[in-house]
CSV table of C-alpha atoms in Angstrom, one decimal:
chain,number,residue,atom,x,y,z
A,1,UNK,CA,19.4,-182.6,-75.9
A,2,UNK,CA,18.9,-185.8,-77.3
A,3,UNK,CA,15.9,-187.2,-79.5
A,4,UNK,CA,13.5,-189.5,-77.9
A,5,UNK,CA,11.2,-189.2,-80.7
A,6,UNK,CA,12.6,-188.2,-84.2
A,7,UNK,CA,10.8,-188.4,-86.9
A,8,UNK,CA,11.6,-191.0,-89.3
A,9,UNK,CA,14.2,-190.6,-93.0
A,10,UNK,CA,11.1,-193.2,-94.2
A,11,UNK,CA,8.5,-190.5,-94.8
A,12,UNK,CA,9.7,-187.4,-97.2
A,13,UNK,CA,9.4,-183.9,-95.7
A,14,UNK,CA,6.4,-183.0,-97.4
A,15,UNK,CA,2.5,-182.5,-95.9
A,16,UNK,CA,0.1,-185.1,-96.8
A,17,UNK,CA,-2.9,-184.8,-98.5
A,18,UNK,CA,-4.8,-186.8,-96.2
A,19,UNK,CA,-7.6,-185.5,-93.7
A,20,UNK,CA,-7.0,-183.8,-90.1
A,21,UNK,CA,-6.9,-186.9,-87.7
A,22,UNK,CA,-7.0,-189.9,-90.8
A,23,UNK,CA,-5.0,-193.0,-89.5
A,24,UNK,CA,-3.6,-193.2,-93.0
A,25,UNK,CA,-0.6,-191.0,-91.4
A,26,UNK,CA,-0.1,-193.4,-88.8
A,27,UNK,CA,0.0,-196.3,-91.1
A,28,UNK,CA,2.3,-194.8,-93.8
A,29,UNK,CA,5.0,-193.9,-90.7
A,30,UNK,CA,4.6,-196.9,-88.5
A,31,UNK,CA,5.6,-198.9,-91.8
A,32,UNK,CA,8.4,-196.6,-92.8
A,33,UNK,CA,10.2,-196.4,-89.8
A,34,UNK,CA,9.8,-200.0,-89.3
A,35,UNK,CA,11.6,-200.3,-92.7
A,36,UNK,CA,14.3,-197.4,-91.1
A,37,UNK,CA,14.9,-199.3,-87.8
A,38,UNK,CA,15.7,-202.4,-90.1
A,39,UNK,CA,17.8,-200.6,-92.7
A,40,UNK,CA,15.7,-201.6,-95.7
A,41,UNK,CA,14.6,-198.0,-96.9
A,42,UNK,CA,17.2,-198.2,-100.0
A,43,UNK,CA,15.7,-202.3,-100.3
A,44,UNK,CA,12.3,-201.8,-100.1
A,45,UNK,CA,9.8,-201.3,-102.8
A,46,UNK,CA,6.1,-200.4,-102.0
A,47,UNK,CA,3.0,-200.9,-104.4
A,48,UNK,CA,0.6,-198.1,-104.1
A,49,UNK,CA,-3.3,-198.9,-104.4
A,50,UNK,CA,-6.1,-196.6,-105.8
A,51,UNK,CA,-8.0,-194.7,-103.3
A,52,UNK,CA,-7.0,-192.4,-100.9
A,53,UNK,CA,-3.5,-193.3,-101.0
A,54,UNK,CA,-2.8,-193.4,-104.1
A,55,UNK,CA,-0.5,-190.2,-103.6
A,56,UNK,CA,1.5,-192.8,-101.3
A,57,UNK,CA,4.5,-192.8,-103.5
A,58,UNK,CA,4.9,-189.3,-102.7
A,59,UNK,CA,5.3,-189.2,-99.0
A,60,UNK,CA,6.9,-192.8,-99.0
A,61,UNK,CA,10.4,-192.2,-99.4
A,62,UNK,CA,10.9,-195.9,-100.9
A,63,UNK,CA,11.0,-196.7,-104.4
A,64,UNK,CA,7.5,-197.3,-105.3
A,65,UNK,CA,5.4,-198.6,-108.5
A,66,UNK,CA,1.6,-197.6,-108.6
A,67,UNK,CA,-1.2,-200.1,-109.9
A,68,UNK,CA,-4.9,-200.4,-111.4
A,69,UNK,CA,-7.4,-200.5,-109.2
A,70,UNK,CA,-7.0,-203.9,-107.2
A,71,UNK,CA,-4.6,-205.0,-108.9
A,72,UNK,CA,-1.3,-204.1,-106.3
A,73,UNK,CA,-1.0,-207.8,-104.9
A,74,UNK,CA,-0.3,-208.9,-109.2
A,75,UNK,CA,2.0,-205.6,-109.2
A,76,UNK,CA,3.9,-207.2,-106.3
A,77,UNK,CA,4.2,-211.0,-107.6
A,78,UNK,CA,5.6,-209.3,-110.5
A,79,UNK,CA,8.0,-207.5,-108.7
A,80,UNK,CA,8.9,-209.7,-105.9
A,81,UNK,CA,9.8,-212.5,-108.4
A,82,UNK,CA,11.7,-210.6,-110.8
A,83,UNK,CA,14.0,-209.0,-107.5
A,84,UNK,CA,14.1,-211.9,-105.4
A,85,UNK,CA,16.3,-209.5,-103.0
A,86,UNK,CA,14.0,-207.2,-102.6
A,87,UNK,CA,11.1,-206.5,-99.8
A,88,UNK,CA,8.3,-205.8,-101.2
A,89,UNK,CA,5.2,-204.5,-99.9
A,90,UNK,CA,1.2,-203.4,-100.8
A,91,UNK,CA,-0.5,-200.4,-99.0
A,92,UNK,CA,-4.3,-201.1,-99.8
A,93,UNK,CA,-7.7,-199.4,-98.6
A,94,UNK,CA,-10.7,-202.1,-98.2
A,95,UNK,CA,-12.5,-200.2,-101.1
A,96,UNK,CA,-9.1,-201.7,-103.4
A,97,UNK,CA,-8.4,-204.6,-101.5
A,98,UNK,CA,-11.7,-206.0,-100.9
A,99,UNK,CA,-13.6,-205.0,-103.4
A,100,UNK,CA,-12.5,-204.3,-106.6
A,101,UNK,CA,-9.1,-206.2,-105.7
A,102,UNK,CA,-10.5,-209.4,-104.1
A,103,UNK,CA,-9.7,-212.2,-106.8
A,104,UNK,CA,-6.0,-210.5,-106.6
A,105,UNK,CA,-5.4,-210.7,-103.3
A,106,UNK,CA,-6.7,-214.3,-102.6
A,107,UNK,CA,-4.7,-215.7,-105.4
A,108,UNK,CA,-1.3,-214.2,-104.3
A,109,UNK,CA,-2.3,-215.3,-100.5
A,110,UNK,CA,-3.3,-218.8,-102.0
A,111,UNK,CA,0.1,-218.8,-104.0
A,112,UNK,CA,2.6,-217.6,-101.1
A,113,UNK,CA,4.0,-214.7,-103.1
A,114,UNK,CA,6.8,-213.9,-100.9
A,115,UNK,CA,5.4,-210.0,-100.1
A,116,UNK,CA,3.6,-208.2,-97.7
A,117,UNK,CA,0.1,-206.5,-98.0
A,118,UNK,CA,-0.8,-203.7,-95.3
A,119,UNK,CA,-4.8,-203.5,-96.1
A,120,UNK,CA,-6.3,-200.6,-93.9
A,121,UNK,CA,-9.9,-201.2,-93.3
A,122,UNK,CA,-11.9,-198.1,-92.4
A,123,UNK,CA,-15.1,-199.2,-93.6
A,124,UNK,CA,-15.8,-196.7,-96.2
A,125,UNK,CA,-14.8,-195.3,-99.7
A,126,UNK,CA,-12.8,-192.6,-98.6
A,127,UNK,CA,-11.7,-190.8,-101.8
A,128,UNK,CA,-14.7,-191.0,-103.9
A,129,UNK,CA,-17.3,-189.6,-101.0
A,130,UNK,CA,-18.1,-191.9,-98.1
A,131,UNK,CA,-19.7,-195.0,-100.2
A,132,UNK,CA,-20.5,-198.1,-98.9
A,133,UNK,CA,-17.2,-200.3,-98.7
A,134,UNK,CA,-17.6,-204.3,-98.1
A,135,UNK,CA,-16.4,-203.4,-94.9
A,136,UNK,CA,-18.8,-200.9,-94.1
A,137,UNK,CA,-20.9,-202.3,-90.6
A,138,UNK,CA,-24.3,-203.5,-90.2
A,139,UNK,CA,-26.4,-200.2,-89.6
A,140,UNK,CA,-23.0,-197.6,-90.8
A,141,UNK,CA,-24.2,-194.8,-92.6
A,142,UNK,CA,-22.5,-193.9,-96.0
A,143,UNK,CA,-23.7,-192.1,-99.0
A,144,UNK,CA,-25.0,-195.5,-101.0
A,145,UNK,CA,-26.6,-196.2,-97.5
A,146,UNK,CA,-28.2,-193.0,-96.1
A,147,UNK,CA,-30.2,-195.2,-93.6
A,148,UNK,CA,-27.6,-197.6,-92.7
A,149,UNK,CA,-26.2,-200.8,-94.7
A,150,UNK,CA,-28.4,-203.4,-94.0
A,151,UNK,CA,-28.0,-207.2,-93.8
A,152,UNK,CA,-30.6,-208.1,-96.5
A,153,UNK,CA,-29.8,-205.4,-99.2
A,154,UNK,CA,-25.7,-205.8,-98.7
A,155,UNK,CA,-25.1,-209.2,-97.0
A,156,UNK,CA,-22.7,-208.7,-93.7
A,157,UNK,CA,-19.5,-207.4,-93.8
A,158,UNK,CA,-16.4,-209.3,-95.1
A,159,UNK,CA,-13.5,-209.8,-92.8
A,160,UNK,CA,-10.2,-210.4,-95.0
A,161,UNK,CA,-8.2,-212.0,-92.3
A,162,UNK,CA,-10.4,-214.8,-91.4
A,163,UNK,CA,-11.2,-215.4,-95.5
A,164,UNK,CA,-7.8,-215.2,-95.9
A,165,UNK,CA,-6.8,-217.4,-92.9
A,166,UNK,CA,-8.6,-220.3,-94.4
A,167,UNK,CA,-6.2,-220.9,-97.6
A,168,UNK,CA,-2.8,-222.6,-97.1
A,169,UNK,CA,-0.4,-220.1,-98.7
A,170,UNK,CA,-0.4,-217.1,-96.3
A,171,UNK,CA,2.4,-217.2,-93.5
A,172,UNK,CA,1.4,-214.6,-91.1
A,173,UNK,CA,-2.2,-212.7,-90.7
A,174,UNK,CA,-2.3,-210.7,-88.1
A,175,UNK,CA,-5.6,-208.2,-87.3
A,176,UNK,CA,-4.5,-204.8,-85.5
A,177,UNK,CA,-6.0,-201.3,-84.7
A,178,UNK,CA,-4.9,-197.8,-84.9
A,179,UNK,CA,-6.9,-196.1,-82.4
A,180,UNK,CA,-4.8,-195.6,-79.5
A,181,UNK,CA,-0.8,-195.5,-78.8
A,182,UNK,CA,-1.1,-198.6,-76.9
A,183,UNK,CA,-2.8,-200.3,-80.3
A,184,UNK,CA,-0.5,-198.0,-82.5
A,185,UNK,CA,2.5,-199.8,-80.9
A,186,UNK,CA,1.4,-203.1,-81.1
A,187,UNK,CA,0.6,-202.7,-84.9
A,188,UNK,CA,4.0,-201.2,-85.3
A,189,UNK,CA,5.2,-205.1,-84.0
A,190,UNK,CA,3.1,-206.4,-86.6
A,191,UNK,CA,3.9,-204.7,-89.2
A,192,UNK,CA,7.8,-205.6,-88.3
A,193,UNK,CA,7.1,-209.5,-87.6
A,194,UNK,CA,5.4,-209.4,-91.4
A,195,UNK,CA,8.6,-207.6,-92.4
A,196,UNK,CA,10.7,-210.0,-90.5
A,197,UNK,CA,9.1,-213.0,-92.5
A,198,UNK,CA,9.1,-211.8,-95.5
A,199,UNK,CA,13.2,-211.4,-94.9
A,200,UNK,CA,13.1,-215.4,-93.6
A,201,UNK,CA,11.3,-216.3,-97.4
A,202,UNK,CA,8.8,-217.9,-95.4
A,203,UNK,CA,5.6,-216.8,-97.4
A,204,UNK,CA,2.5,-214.2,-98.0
A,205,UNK,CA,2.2,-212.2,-94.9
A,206,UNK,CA,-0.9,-209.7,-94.2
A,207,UNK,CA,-1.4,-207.1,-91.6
A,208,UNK,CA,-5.1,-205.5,-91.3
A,209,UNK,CA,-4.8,-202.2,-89.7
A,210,UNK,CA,-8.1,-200.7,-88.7
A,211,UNK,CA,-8.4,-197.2,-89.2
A,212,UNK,CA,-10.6,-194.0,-88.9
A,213,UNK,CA,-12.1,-192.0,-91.6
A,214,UNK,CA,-13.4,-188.8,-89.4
A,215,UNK,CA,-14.2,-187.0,-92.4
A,216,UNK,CA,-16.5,-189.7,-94.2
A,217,UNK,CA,-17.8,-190.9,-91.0
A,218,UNK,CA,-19.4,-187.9,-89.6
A,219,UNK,CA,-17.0,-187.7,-85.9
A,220,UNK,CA,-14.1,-185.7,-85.2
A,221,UNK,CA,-10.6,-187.6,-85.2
A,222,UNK,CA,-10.7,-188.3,-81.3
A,223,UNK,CA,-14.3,-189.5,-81.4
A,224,UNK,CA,-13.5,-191.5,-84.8
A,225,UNK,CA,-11.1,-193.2,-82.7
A,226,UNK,CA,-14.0,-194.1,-79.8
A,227,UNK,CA,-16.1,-195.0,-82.6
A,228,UNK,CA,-13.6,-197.6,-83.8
A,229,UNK,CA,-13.2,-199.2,-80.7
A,230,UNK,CA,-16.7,-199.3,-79.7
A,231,UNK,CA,-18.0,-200.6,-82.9
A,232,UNK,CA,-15.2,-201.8,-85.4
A,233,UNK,CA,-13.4,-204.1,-83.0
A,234,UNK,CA,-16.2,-205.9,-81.8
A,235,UNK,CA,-16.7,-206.8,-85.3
A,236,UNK,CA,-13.2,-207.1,-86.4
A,237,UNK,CA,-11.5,-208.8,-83.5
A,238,UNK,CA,-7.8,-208.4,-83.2
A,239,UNK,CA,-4.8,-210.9,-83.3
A,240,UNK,CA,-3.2,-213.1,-85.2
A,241,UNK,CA,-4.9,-215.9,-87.4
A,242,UNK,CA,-1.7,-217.3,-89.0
A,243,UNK,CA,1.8,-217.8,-87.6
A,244,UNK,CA,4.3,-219.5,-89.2
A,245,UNK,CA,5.0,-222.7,-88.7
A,246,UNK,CA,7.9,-223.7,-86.0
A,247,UNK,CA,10.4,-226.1,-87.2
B,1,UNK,CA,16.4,-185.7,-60.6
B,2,UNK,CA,13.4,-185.7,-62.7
B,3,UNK,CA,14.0,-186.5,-66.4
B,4,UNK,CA,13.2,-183.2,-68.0
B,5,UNK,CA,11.5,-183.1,-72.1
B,6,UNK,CA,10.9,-180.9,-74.8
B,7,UNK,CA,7.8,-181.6,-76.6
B,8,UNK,CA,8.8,-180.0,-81.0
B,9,UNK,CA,5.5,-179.2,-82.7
B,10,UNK,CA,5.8,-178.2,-86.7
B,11,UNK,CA,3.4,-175.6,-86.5
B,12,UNK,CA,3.1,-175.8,-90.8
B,13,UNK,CA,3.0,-179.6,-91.2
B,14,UNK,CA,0.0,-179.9,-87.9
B,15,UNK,CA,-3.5,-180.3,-89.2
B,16,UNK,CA,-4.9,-179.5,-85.8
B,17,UNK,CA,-7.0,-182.9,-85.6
B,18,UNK,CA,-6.6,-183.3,-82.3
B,19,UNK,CA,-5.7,-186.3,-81.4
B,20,UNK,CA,-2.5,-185.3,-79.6
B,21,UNK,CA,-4.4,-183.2,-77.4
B,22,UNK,CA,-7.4,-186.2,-76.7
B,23,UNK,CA,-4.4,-188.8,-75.9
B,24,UNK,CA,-1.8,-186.4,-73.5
B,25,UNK,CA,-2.3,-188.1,-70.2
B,26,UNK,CA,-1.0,-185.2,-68.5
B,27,UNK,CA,-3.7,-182.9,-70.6
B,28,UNK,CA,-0.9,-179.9,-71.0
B,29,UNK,CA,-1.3,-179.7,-75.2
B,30,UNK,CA,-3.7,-176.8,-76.5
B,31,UNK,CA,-4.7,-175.8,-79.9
B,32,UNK,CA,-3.1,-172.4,-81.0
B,33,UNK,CA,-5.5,-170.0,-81.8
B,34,UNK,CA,-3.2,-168.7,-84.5
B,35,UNK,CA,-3.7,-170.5,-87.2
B,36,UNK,CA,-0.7,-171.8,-89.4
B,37,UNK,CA,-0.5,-171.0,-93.3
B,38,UNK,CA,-3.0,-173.8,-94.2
B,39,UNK,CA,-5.5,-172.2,-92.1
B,40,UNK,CA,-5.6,-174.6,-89.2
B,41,UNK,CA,-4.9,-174.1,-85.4
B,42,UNK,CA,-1.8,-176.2,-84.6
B,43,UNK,CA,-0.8,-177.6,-81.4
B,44,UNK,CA,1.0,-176.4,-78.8
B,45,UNK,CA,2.4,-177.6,-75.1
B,46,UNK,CA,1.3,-175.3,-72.4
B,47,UNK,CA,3.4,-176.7,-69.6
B,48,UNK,CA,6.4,-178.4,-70.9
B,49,UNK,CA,7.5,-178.8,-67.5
B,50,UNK,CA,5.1,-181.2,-66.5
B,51,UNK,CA,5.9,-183.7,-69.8
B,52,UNK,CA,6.8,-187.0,-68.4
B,53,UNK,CA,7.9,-188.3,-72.2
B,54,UNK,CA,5.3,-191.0,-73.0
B,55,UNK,CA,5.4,-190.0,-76.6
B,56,UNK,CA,1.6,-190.7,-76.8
B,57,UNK,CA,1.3,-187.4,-78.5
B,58,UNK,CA,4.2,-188.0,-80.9
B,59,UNK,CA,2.9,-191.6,-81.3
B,60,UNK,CA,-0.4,-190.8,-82.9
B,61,UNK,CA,0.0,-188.4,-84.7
B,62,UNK,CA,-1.0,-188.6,-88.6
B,63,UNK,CA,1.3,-185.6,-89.6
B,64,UNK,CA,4.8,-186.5,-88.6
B,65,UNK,CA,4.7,-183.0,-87.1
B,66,UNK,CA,5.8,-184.0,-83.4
B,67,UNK,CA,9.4,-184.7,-82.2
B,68,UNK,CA,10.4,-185.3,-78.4
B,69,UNK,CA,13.5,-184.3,-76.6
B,70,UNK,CA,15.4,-185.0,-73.5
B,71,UNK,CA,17.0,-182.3,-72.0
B,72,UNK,CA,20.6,-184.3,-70.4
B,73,UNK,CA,21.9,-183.4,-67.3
């Protein structure tokens, strides 16, 4: 018999501690066996956010170096410089990367820093209880929002790749979804072009994954995943904002 | 002859979200009613015969917990 689908040396043999049906798993193996399929497990070194994945390091078989809150894309400048050789990489939740994490992560896109940032957007504070995240959509309920987030109390939500799409320094911003195998596959391409830059030197490269939160939102995982096309993707359309430059 | 697959579920490592089952286009994975030994019902292919290998299943799910094989001729 031979294997069609194995399951990838990237991710260690372990359970995660992540929800029934949260994309997270998705994410974490989509960008390890990306790194497998290139051969850059024993290069690679991942910066692990706060938030749900903040156990990252521990199903991530990579080298890995956690951060403050935020503060991953400074981790990764650091890191990236000092190991020029190295690919280096930021798994971020929109409650880090947006919020908390913002100033970071503009200033490394603004400056180039030669890593990559994986920001999954699922439009709620997972960990600490379903709060309102920048992300969270017009009329979402969360905890901080029993009603619904509203335009005049919370402004409308912030979309990362088009903010980040207007400096000069990032590379390659690319929007994709994780609610489907068709969209699954797709992001896996992404998340290998970023990879693929990275490798060239050519600059800051981004990937927003959109992703489910069944627990926090309310749905089970297959109608999470309805829910994100129906309502998230409107909102957050999909492609990519930044390619590099051909010479 | 038609290519032939074997769908691998870890029964211990399935969370039984699900989403397997909602994406099989051929609709042949079930929920056990067993449960595993962190209490939830892990899938399972009824029909392996009539898996045509689109590794949908495999593909999204969050747990790592699904391998596919092709039996060779």
């Amino acid at each position: 018999m031979k294997a069609v689908f194995k399951q990838t040396q990237g991710m260690l043999p372990v359970s995660t501690s992540y929800c029934p049906g949260c994309t997270h798993g998705v994410a974490h193996r989509i960008i390890m066996e990306t790194l497998d399929e290139m051969g850059l497990l024993g290069k690679a070194i991942g910066v692990a956010p706060i938030g749900c994945s903040v156990v990252a390091h521990q199903f991530m078989n990579v080298d890995m170096c956690e951060s403050a809150h935020g503060r991953a894309p400074a981790v990764a400048t650091a890191i990236r410089r000092v190991h020029p050789d190295r690919i280096v990489y930021t798994y971020q939740g929109d409650g880090d990367l947006a919020s908390i994490g913002m100033a970071e992560i503009v200033h490394a896109a603004a400056r180039g820093e030669k890593f990559s940032t994986f920001f999954i957007n699922n439009g709620i504070y997972g960990m600490t209880g379903g709060q309102m995240a920048p992300t969270t959509l017009i009329g979402q309920r969360a905890t901080t929002c029993v009603d619904g987030r509203t335009r005049e109390q919370a402004g409308m939500p912030l979309k990362i790749c088009e903010l980040l799409a207007t400096l000069d320094g990032p590379a390659y911003i690319e929007r994709v979804a994780l609610n489907s195998p068709a969209h699954i596959r797709k992001a896996k391409k992404a998340v290998r072009r970023a990879f693929e830059i990275q490798q060239e030197g050519k600059g800051f490269t981004f990937v927003e994954l959109l992703s489910t939160c069944p627990t926090n939102w309310g749905l089970t995982p297959p109608k999470a995943m309805e829910w994100l096309e129906e309502n998230m993707i409107p909102y957050y359309p999909l492609g990519v904002f930044r390619e590099p430059e051909v010479k | 002859m038609a290519r032939k697959f074997k769908v691998v579920f870890d029964r211990e490592r399935c969370k039984g979200c699900e989403l397997c089952k909602s994406f099989c286009p051929k609709k042949i994975i079930e929920m056990d009613t067993q449960v595993n030994a962190k209490g939830y019902c892990p899938a399972m292919i009824t029909e392996q015969e009539k898996c045509i290998g689109c590794q949908s299943c495999a593909t999204v799910c969050p747990d790592c917990a699904i391998e596919i094989f092709e039996e060779e001729e």
